[in-house]
Amino acid sequence: MPTRLTLICHAATAATRSGSFPSDEPLEARALAEAAALRSALRRADRAWTSPALRARQTAAALGLDAAEEPLLRDGDHGRWAGRRLEEVQAEEPQGVAAWLADPDAAPHGGESLSDVLRRAASWLDARAGDRGRGIAVTHAAVIRAAILHALGAPASSFWRLDIAPLSATELSHDGRRWVWKAGRRFID
């Protein structure tokens, strides 16, 4: 039996809507209701995980998942940029933002580099390769992008070319040899 993983991006927060770097903010009320509305349509899972972030835990709970907290699924650490709008940081630190977008090893904000997030997501995904059955993980857009790149063997430069929307689902499967991204699959029945 292959390993099947559904990675669900947490529902929207005020930071998501305002183009801000996230902190540990709660979901918007409307987003919480949207997640709860998907609960009855969610596929069954043999196991579930969630990022320790409040927004991910709230999404998992709204979806009715009994999810274990997994530190490797946490969002990237944006250091001193957390909670600030991208346009504000861009105006104050244009070279820092440019470095962050261009160099996966750069961490001008004092937090994690993109390379750190990519390694962390790859480590978690590779640990799941031996699991059998279906798993669901509620996590963040950055972690999902990183998982897709790892599954495809794509370079870090592709990270910014993937758009992961709140409450979107990404399906990956492992056949014992490799990960496969199942584009266009739905996480609901």
Backbone as numpy.savetxt, mean C-alpha at the origin, in Angstrom:
# Nx Ny Nz CAx CAy CAz Cx Cy Cz
-1.85 -26.00 -4.48 -2.70 -24.82 -4.48 -1.81 -23.57 -4.48
-2.05 -22.66 -5.38 -1.23 -21.45 -5.45 -1.54 -20.48 -4.30
-0.64 -19.56 -4.12 -0.85 -18.47 -3.18 -1.54 -17.34 -3.92
-2.61 -16.83 -3.36 -3.31 -15.69 -3.96 -3.40 -14.59 -2.91
-2.95 -13.42 -3.30 -2.98 -12.27 -2.41 -3.78 -11.14 -3.04
-4.63 -10.55 -2.25 -5.32 -9.33 -2.66 -4.81 -8.22 -1.77
-4.21 -7.23 -2.39 -3.71 -6.06 -1.66 -4.72 -4.94 -1.84
-5.29 -4.49 -0.74 -6.30 -3.43 -0.78 -5.69 -2.15 -0.23
-5.80 -1.09 -0.99 -5.32 0.20 -0.52 -6.36 0.77 0.45
-5.89 1.28 1.57 -6.80 1.84 2.57 -7.71 2.89 1.94
-8.82 3.14 2.60 -9.78 4.15 2.14 -9.18 5.56 2.32
-9.86 6.54 1.78 -9.34 7.92 1.74 -9.32 8.59 3.11
-8.35 9.47 3.24 -8.20 10.31 4.43 -8.15 11.77 3.97
-8.14 12.68 4.92 -8.01 14.09 4.57 -6.69 14.32 3.83
-5.62 13.62 4.22 -4.33 13.77 3.55 -4.41 13.29 2.10
-5.13 12.20 1.87 -5.29 11.69 0.51 -5.95 12.75 -0.37
-7.00 13.34 0.12 -7.77 14.31 -0.66 -7.03 15.64 -0.86
-6.15 16.00 0.08 -5.48 17.30 -0.01 -4.10 17.23 -0.65
-3.66 16.04 -1.02 -2.34 15.91 -1.61 -1.24 16.10 -0.59
-1.48 15.63 0.63 -0.51 15.77 1.71 0.22 14.45 1.95
1.42 14.57 2.49 2.14 13.39 2.93 1.40 12.88 4.16
1.12 11.59 4.23 0.30 11.07 5.33 1.00 11.09 6.67
0.19 11.23 7.70 0.62 10.96 9.07 -0.31 9.83 9.53
-0.51 9.64 10.79 -1.38 8.52 11.20 -2.81 9.01 11.40
-3.39 9.56 10.33 -4.73 10.15 10.40 -5.82 9.10 10.19
-7.02 9.39 10.71 -8.15 8.47 10.52 -8.76 8.62 9.13
-9.63 7.68 8.80 -10.37 7.75 7.55 -11.41 8.86 7.62
-11.74 9.39 6.46 -12.88 10.31 6.37 -14.15 9.49 6.59
-15.19 10.12 7.12 -16.45 9.41 7.39 -17.01 8.79 6.12
-16.97 9.53 5.02 -17.50 9.02 3.75 -16.70 7.79 3.29
-15.39 7.84 3.46 -14.54 6.72 3.05 -14.79 5.49 3.92
-15.02 5.71 5.19 -15.33 4.60 6.09 -16.63 3.92 5.66
-17.62 4.71 5.28 -18.89 4.16 4.79 -18.69 3.40 3.47
-17.84 3.93 2.59 -17.57 3.24 1.32 -16.92 1.88 1.57
-15.98 1.83 2.50 -15.33 0.56 2.82 -16.34 -0.42 3.41
-17.17 0.06 4.32 -18.18 -0.81 4.93 -19.16 -1.36 3.89
-19.46 -0.58 2.88 -20.38 -1.01 1.83 -19.80 -2.17 1.01
-18.49 -2.30 0.98 -17.85 -3.38 0.22 -17.75 -4.68 1.02
-18.04 -4.60 2.30 -17.84 -5.73 3.20 -18.50 -7.02 2.71
-19.75 -6.95 2.32 -20.47 -8.17 1.94 -20.00 -8.75 0.61
-19.31 -7.97 -0.18 -18.86 -8.43 -1.49 -17.41 -8.91 -1.49
-16.72 -8.79 -0.38 -15.32 -9.17 -0.30 -15.16 -10.69 -0.40
-14.18 -11.10 -1.18 -13.91 -12.53 -1.30 -13.45 -13.09 0.05
-13.71 -14.34 0.25 -13.27 -15.03 1.45 -11.74 -15.11 1.44
-11.17 -15.11 2.64 -9.72 -15.21 2.76 -9.36 -16.20 3.85
-8.24 -16.88 3.64 -7.74 -17.80 4.66 -6.99 -17.06 5.75
-6.47 -15.89 5.41 -5.73 -15.07 6.36 -5.78 -13.62 5.90
-5.61 -12.72 6.86 -5.64 -11.29 6.53 -4.62 -10.55 7.38
-4.06 -9.51 6.79 -3.09 -8.65 7.47 -3.48 -7.20 7.23
-2.99 -6.34 8.10 -3.16 -4.91 7.92 -1.91 -4.17 8.36
-1.67 -3.07 7.74 -0.64 -2.15 8.21 -1.05 -1.71 9.61
-0.08 -1.37 10.46 -0.43 -0.87 11.79 -1.03 0.54 11.78
-1.00 1.23 10.67 -1.53 2.61 10.60 -3.03 2.62 10.86
-3.49 3.65 11.55 -4.90 3.79 11.88 -5.78 3.67 10.65
-5.44 4.35 9.56 -6.27 4.35 8.36 -6.40 2.96 7.75
-5.36 2.15 7.84 -5.42 0.78 7.33 -6.23 -0.11 8.28
-6.01 0.03 9.58 -6.77 -0.77 10.55 -8.26 -0.46 10.47
-8.61 0.83 10.29 -10.02 1.19 10.16 -10.62 0.60 8.88
-9.86 0.60 7.80 -10.34 0.02 6.55 -10.57 -1.48 6.72
-9.59 -2.18 7.31 -9.73 -3.62 7.53 -10.95 -3.93 8.39
-11.16 -3.15 9.44 -12.32 -3.38 10.31 -13.62 -3.13 9.56
-13.67 -2.06 8.76 -14.88 -1.75 7.99 -15.19 -2.86 6.98
-14.14 -3.49 6.46 -14.32 -4.59 5.52 -14.66 -5.91 6.22
-14.65 -5.89 7.56 -14.98 -7.09 8.32 -13.86 -8.10 8.41
-12.63 -7.65 8.22 -11.49 -8.56 8.26 -10.95 -8.68 9.68
-10.65 -9.88 10.09 -9.95 -10.13 11.34 -8.47 -10.17 10.96
-7.89 -9.00 10.82 -6.55 -8.87 10.24 -5.48 -8.69 11.32
-4.40 -9.42 11.15 -3.24 -9.28 12.03 -2.43 -8.07 11.58
-1.95 -7.29 12.52 -1.10 -6.16 12.18 0.26 -6.67 11.72
0.73 -6.13 10.61 2.01 -6.53 10.03 2.86 -5.28 9.82
3.92 -5.10 10.63 4.76 -3.90 10.50 5.38 -3.70 9.11
5.66 -4.79 8.38 6.26 -4.64 7.05 5.30 -4.01 6.04
4.01 -3.97 6.37 3.01 -3.36 5.48 2.79 -1.87 5.77
3.55 -1.29 6.69 3.38 0.13 7.01 3.75 1.00 5.82
3.19 2.20 5.82 3.48 3.16 4.75 4.92 3.62 4.88
5.42 4.25 3.83 6.75 4.83 3.89 6.79 5.94 4.94
7.91 6.05 5.62 8.11 7.11 6.61 8.56 8.37 5.88
7.72 9.40 5.91 8.02 10.64 5.21 8.71 11.68 6.10
9.18 11.25 7.24 9.97 12.13 8.11 9.28 13.45 8.39
10.03 14.52 8.23 9.50 15.86 8.55 8.46 16.36 7.54
8.27 15.65 6.43 7.24 16.03 5.46 5.85 15.50 5.85
5.78 14.56 6.79 4.50 13.97 7.17 3.51 15.04 7.62
2.30 14.95 7.08 1.24 15.89 7.43 1.26 17.18 6.63
2.27 17.37 5.79 2.38 18.60 5.01 1.96 18.34 3.56
1.42 19.38 2.94 1.00 19.27 1.53 2.22 19.23 0.62
2.13 18.43 -0.43 3.23 18.32 -1.39 3.58 19.67 -1.98
2.58 20.48 -2.34 2.88 21.77 -2.97 3.62 22.70 -1.99
3.34 22.60 -0.71 4.04 23.40 0.29 5.51 22.96 0.40
5.73 21.65 0.46 7.09 21.12 0.54 7.84 21.45 -0.74
7.18 21.33 -1.89 7.81 21.65 -3.18 8.28 23.10 -3.21
7.48 24.01 -2.68 7.84 25.43 -2.66 9.05 25.69 -1.75
9.12 24.98 -0.64 10.19 25.20 0.32 11.45 24.40 0.04
11.30 23.21 -0.52 12.43 22.31 -0.74 12.39 21.70 -2.14
12.45 22.52 -3.18 12.32 21.96 -4.53 13.41 20.93 -4.86
14.63 21.17 -4.41 15.69 20.20 -4.69 15.45 18.88 -3.95
14.93 18.98 -2.73 14.63 17.77 -1.96 13.55 16.94 -2.62
12.48 17.58 -3.06 11.40 16.86 -3.74 11.90 16.26 -5.05
12.69 17.02 -5.79 13.24 16.50 -7.04 14.12 15.28 -6.80
14.95 15.33 -5.76 15.80 14.18 -5.43 14.95 12.98 -5.03
13.93 13.22 -4.21 13.04 12.14 -3.74 12.35 11.46 -4.92
11.93 12.23 -5.91 11.24 11.67 -7.08 12.18 10.98 -8.06
13.44 11.41 -8.11 14.37 10.90 -9.11 15.30 9.80 -8.62
15.63 9.82 -7.34 16.63 8.89 -6.80 15.99 7.99 -5.74
15.84 6.70 -6.02 15.18 5.82 -5.06 15.91 5.70 -3.72
17.17 6.08 -3.68 17.93 6.01 -2.43 17.87 7.31 -1.62
17.26 8.35 -2.17 17.21 9.64 -1.50 16.13 9.65 -0.42
16.45 10.30 0.69 15.48 10.48 1.78 15.66 11.87 2.35
15.43 12.92 1.53 15.68 14.28 1.99 14.78 14.72 3.14
13.72 13.99 3.37 12.78 14.31 4.44 13.20 13.74 5.78
14.25 12.91 5.77 14.73 12.30 7.01 14.03 11.00 7.36
13.17 10.51 6.49 12.46 9.24 6.74 13.07 8.13 5.91
12.21 7.28 5.38 12.65 6.16 4.56 12.84 6.57 3.11
13.80 5.95 2.47 13.95 6.13 1.03 12.97 5.19 0.32
12.74 5.45 -0.94 11.92 4.55 -1.75 12.55 3.16 -1.79
13.86 3.09 -1.88 14.54 1.79 -1.87 14.24 1.01 -0.60
14.16 1.70 0.53 13.80 1.04 1.79 12.41 0.42 1.70
11.45 1.18 1.17 10.07 0.70 1.03 10.03 -0.49 0.07
10.76 -0.40 -1.03 10.80 -1.49 -2.01 11.35 -2.77 -1.38
12.42 -2.66 -0.61 13.01 -3.83 0.04 12.05 -4.43 1.07
11.42 -3.57 1.84 10.49 -4.03 2.88 9.30 -4.78 2.27
8.72 -4.20 1.22 7.58 -4.84 0.56 7.99 -6.16 -0.09
9.16 -6.19 -0.71 9.65 -7.43 -1.34 9.87 -8.51 -0.30
10.40 -8.13 0.85 10.63 -9.09 1.93 9.32 -9.71 2.39
8.29 -8.87 2.60 7.00 -9.38 3.03 6.38 -10.28 1.96
6.44 -9.83 0.71 5.85 -10.60 -0.38 6.54 -11.95 -0.54
7.86 -11.97 -0.48 8.58 -13.23 -0.62 8.27 -14.19 0.52
8.03 -13.66 1.71 7.65 -14.52 2.84 6.27 -15.15 2.63
5.44 -14.53 1.82 4.09 -15.06 1.54 4.11 -16.10 0.43
5.18 -16.21 -0.32 5.22 -17.11 -1.48 4.90 -18.55 -1.11
5.24 -18.99 0.08 4.98 -20.36 0.49 3.60 -20.57 1.09
2.88 -19.48 1.33 1.52 -19.61 1.86 0.66 -20.28 0.80
-0.34 -20.97 1.23 -1.28 -21.56 0.29 -2.65 -20.94 0.56
-3.47 -20.85 -0.45 -4.79 -20.28 -0.28 -4.80 -18.79 -0.56
-5.83 -18.14 -0.04 -6.06 -16.73 -0.34 -5.79 -15.87 0.89
-5.06 -14.78 0.67 -4.80 -13.81 1.72 -5.21 -12.42 1.26
-5.55 -11.59 2.23 -5.90 -10.20 1.95 -5.04 -9.33 2.86
-4.46 -8.29 2.29 -3.67 -7.34 3.06 -4.19 -5.93 2.79
-4.48 -5.20 3.85 -4.87 -3.80 3.73 -3.63 -2.97 4.03
-3.22 -2.19 3.06 -1.97 -1.46 3.19 -2.06 -0.12 2.46
-0.96 0.38 1.97 -0.85 1.72 1.41 -0.43 1.68 -0.05
-0.73 2.74 -0.76 -0.40 2.81 -2.19 1.08 2.53 -2.44
1.96 3.09 -1.63 3.40 2.90 -1.84 3.79 1.44 -1.70
3.24 0.75 -0.73 3.56 -0.66 -0.52 3.00 -1.50 -1.68
1.83 -1.17 -2.15 1.25 -1.90 -3.27 2.06 -1.67 -4.54
2.45 -0.43 -4.79 3.32 -0.16 -5.95 4.59 -0.99 -5.85
5.20 -0.99 -4.66 6.45 -1.73 -4.46 6.24 -3.23 -4.69
5.12 -3.77 -4.23 4.83 -5.20 -4.44 4.67 -5.52 -5.92
3.99 -4.66 -6.64 3.82 -4.88 -8.08 5.17 -4.87 -8.78
6.02 -3.88 -8.45 7.34 -3.81 -9.08 8.14 -5.07 -8.78
8.06 -5.55 -7.54 8.78 -6.77 -7.18 8.24 -7.96 -7.98
6.93 -8.09 -8.05 6.33 -9.20 -8.79 6.75 -9.19 -10.25
6.85 -8.01 -10.83 7.20 -7.89 -12.24 8.71 -7.87 -12.49
9.49 -7.69 -11.44 10.93 -7.51 -11.62 11.22 -6.18 -12.29
10.36 -5.21 -12.09 10.49 -3.89 -12.73 11.42 -3.00 -11.92
12.06 -2.04 -12.58 12.98 -1.15 -11.88 12.25 -0.15 -10.99
12.98 0.36 -10.01 12.43 1.35 -9.08 11.93 2.58 -9.82
12.51 2.89 -10.96 12.09 4.07 -11.73 10.64 3.96 -12.20
10.07 2.76 -12.17 8.67 2.58 -12.57 7.68 2.90 -11.45
8.17 3.09 -10.24 7.31 3.30 -9.07 6.31 4.42 -9.29
6.75 5.55 -9.79 5.88 6.73 -9.94 4.94 6.62 -11.13
5.03 5.54 -11.89 4.14 5.35 -13.05 2.92 4.52 -12.73
2.78 4.11 -11.48 1.63 3.32 -11.04 0.75 4.19 -10.17
-0.53 4.18 -10.44 -1.49 4.95 -9.65 -2.37 3.96 -8.91
-2.33 4.02 -7.60 -3.12 3.12 -6.76 -4.14 3.96 -6.01
-5.41 3.77 -6.31 -6.48 4.58 -5.71 -6.93 4.00 -4.37
-7.48 4.86 -3.50 -8.04 4.36 -2.25 -9.11 3.29 -2.54
-9.11 2.26 -1.73 -10.03 1.12 -1.81 -9.89 0.31 -3.11
-8.80 0.51 -3.83 -8.57 -0.33 -5.01 -7.93 -1.64 -4.55
-8.06 -2.65 -5.37 -7.51 -3.96 -5.06 -6.54 -4.39 -6.15
-5.45 -4.98 -5.73 -4.44 -5.52 -6.63 -4.29 -6.99 -6.30
-4.35 -7.83 -7.31 -4.22 -9.27 -7.07 -2.88 -9.77 -7.58
-2.23 -10.53 -6.72 -0.98 -11.20 -7.06 -1.16 -12.67 -6.74
-0.52 -13.52 -7.53 -0.53 -14.95 -7.22 0.87 -15.49 -7.40
1.14 -16.56 -6.67 2.45 -17.22 -6.75 2.19 -18.69 -7.04
2.84 -19.19 -8.08 2.61 -20.58 -8.51 3.71 -21.53 -8.04
4.52 -21.08 -7.09 5.64 -21.89 -6.63 6.95 -21.53 -7.30
6.85 -20.72 -8.36 8.06 -20.30 -9.09 8.20 -18.79 -9.15
7.08 -18.10 -9.30 7.15 -16.66 -9.48 5.83 -16.00 -9.10
5.91 -14.69 -8.86 4.71 -13.88 -8.62 4.17 -13.41 -9.95
2.85 -13.30 -10.03 2.18 -12.80 -11.23 1.16 -11.76 -10.78
1.15 -10.63 -11.48 0.17 -9.58 -11.21 -1.03 -9.85 -12.10
-2.20 -9.94 -11.50 -3.42 -10.20 -12.26 -4.16 -8.90 -12.45
-3.84 -8.21 -13.50 -4.47 -6.92 -13.80 -5.92 -7.13 -14.20
-6.75 -6.20 -13.80 -8.15 -6.23 -14.19 -8.99 -7.18 -13.37
-8.41 -7.80 -12.35 -9.19 -8.69 -11.50 -9.91 -7.87 -10.43
-11.03 -8.38 -9.96 -11.81 -7.69 -8.95 -11.62 -8.36 -7.61
-11.60 -7.59 -6.52 -11.47 -8.20 -5.21 -12.82 -8.56 -4.63
-13.88 -8.18 -5.31 -15.22 -8.55 -4.86 -15.77 -9.60 -5.82
-16.68 -10.42 -5.31 -17.31 -11.43 -6.18 -18.43 -10.84 -7.00
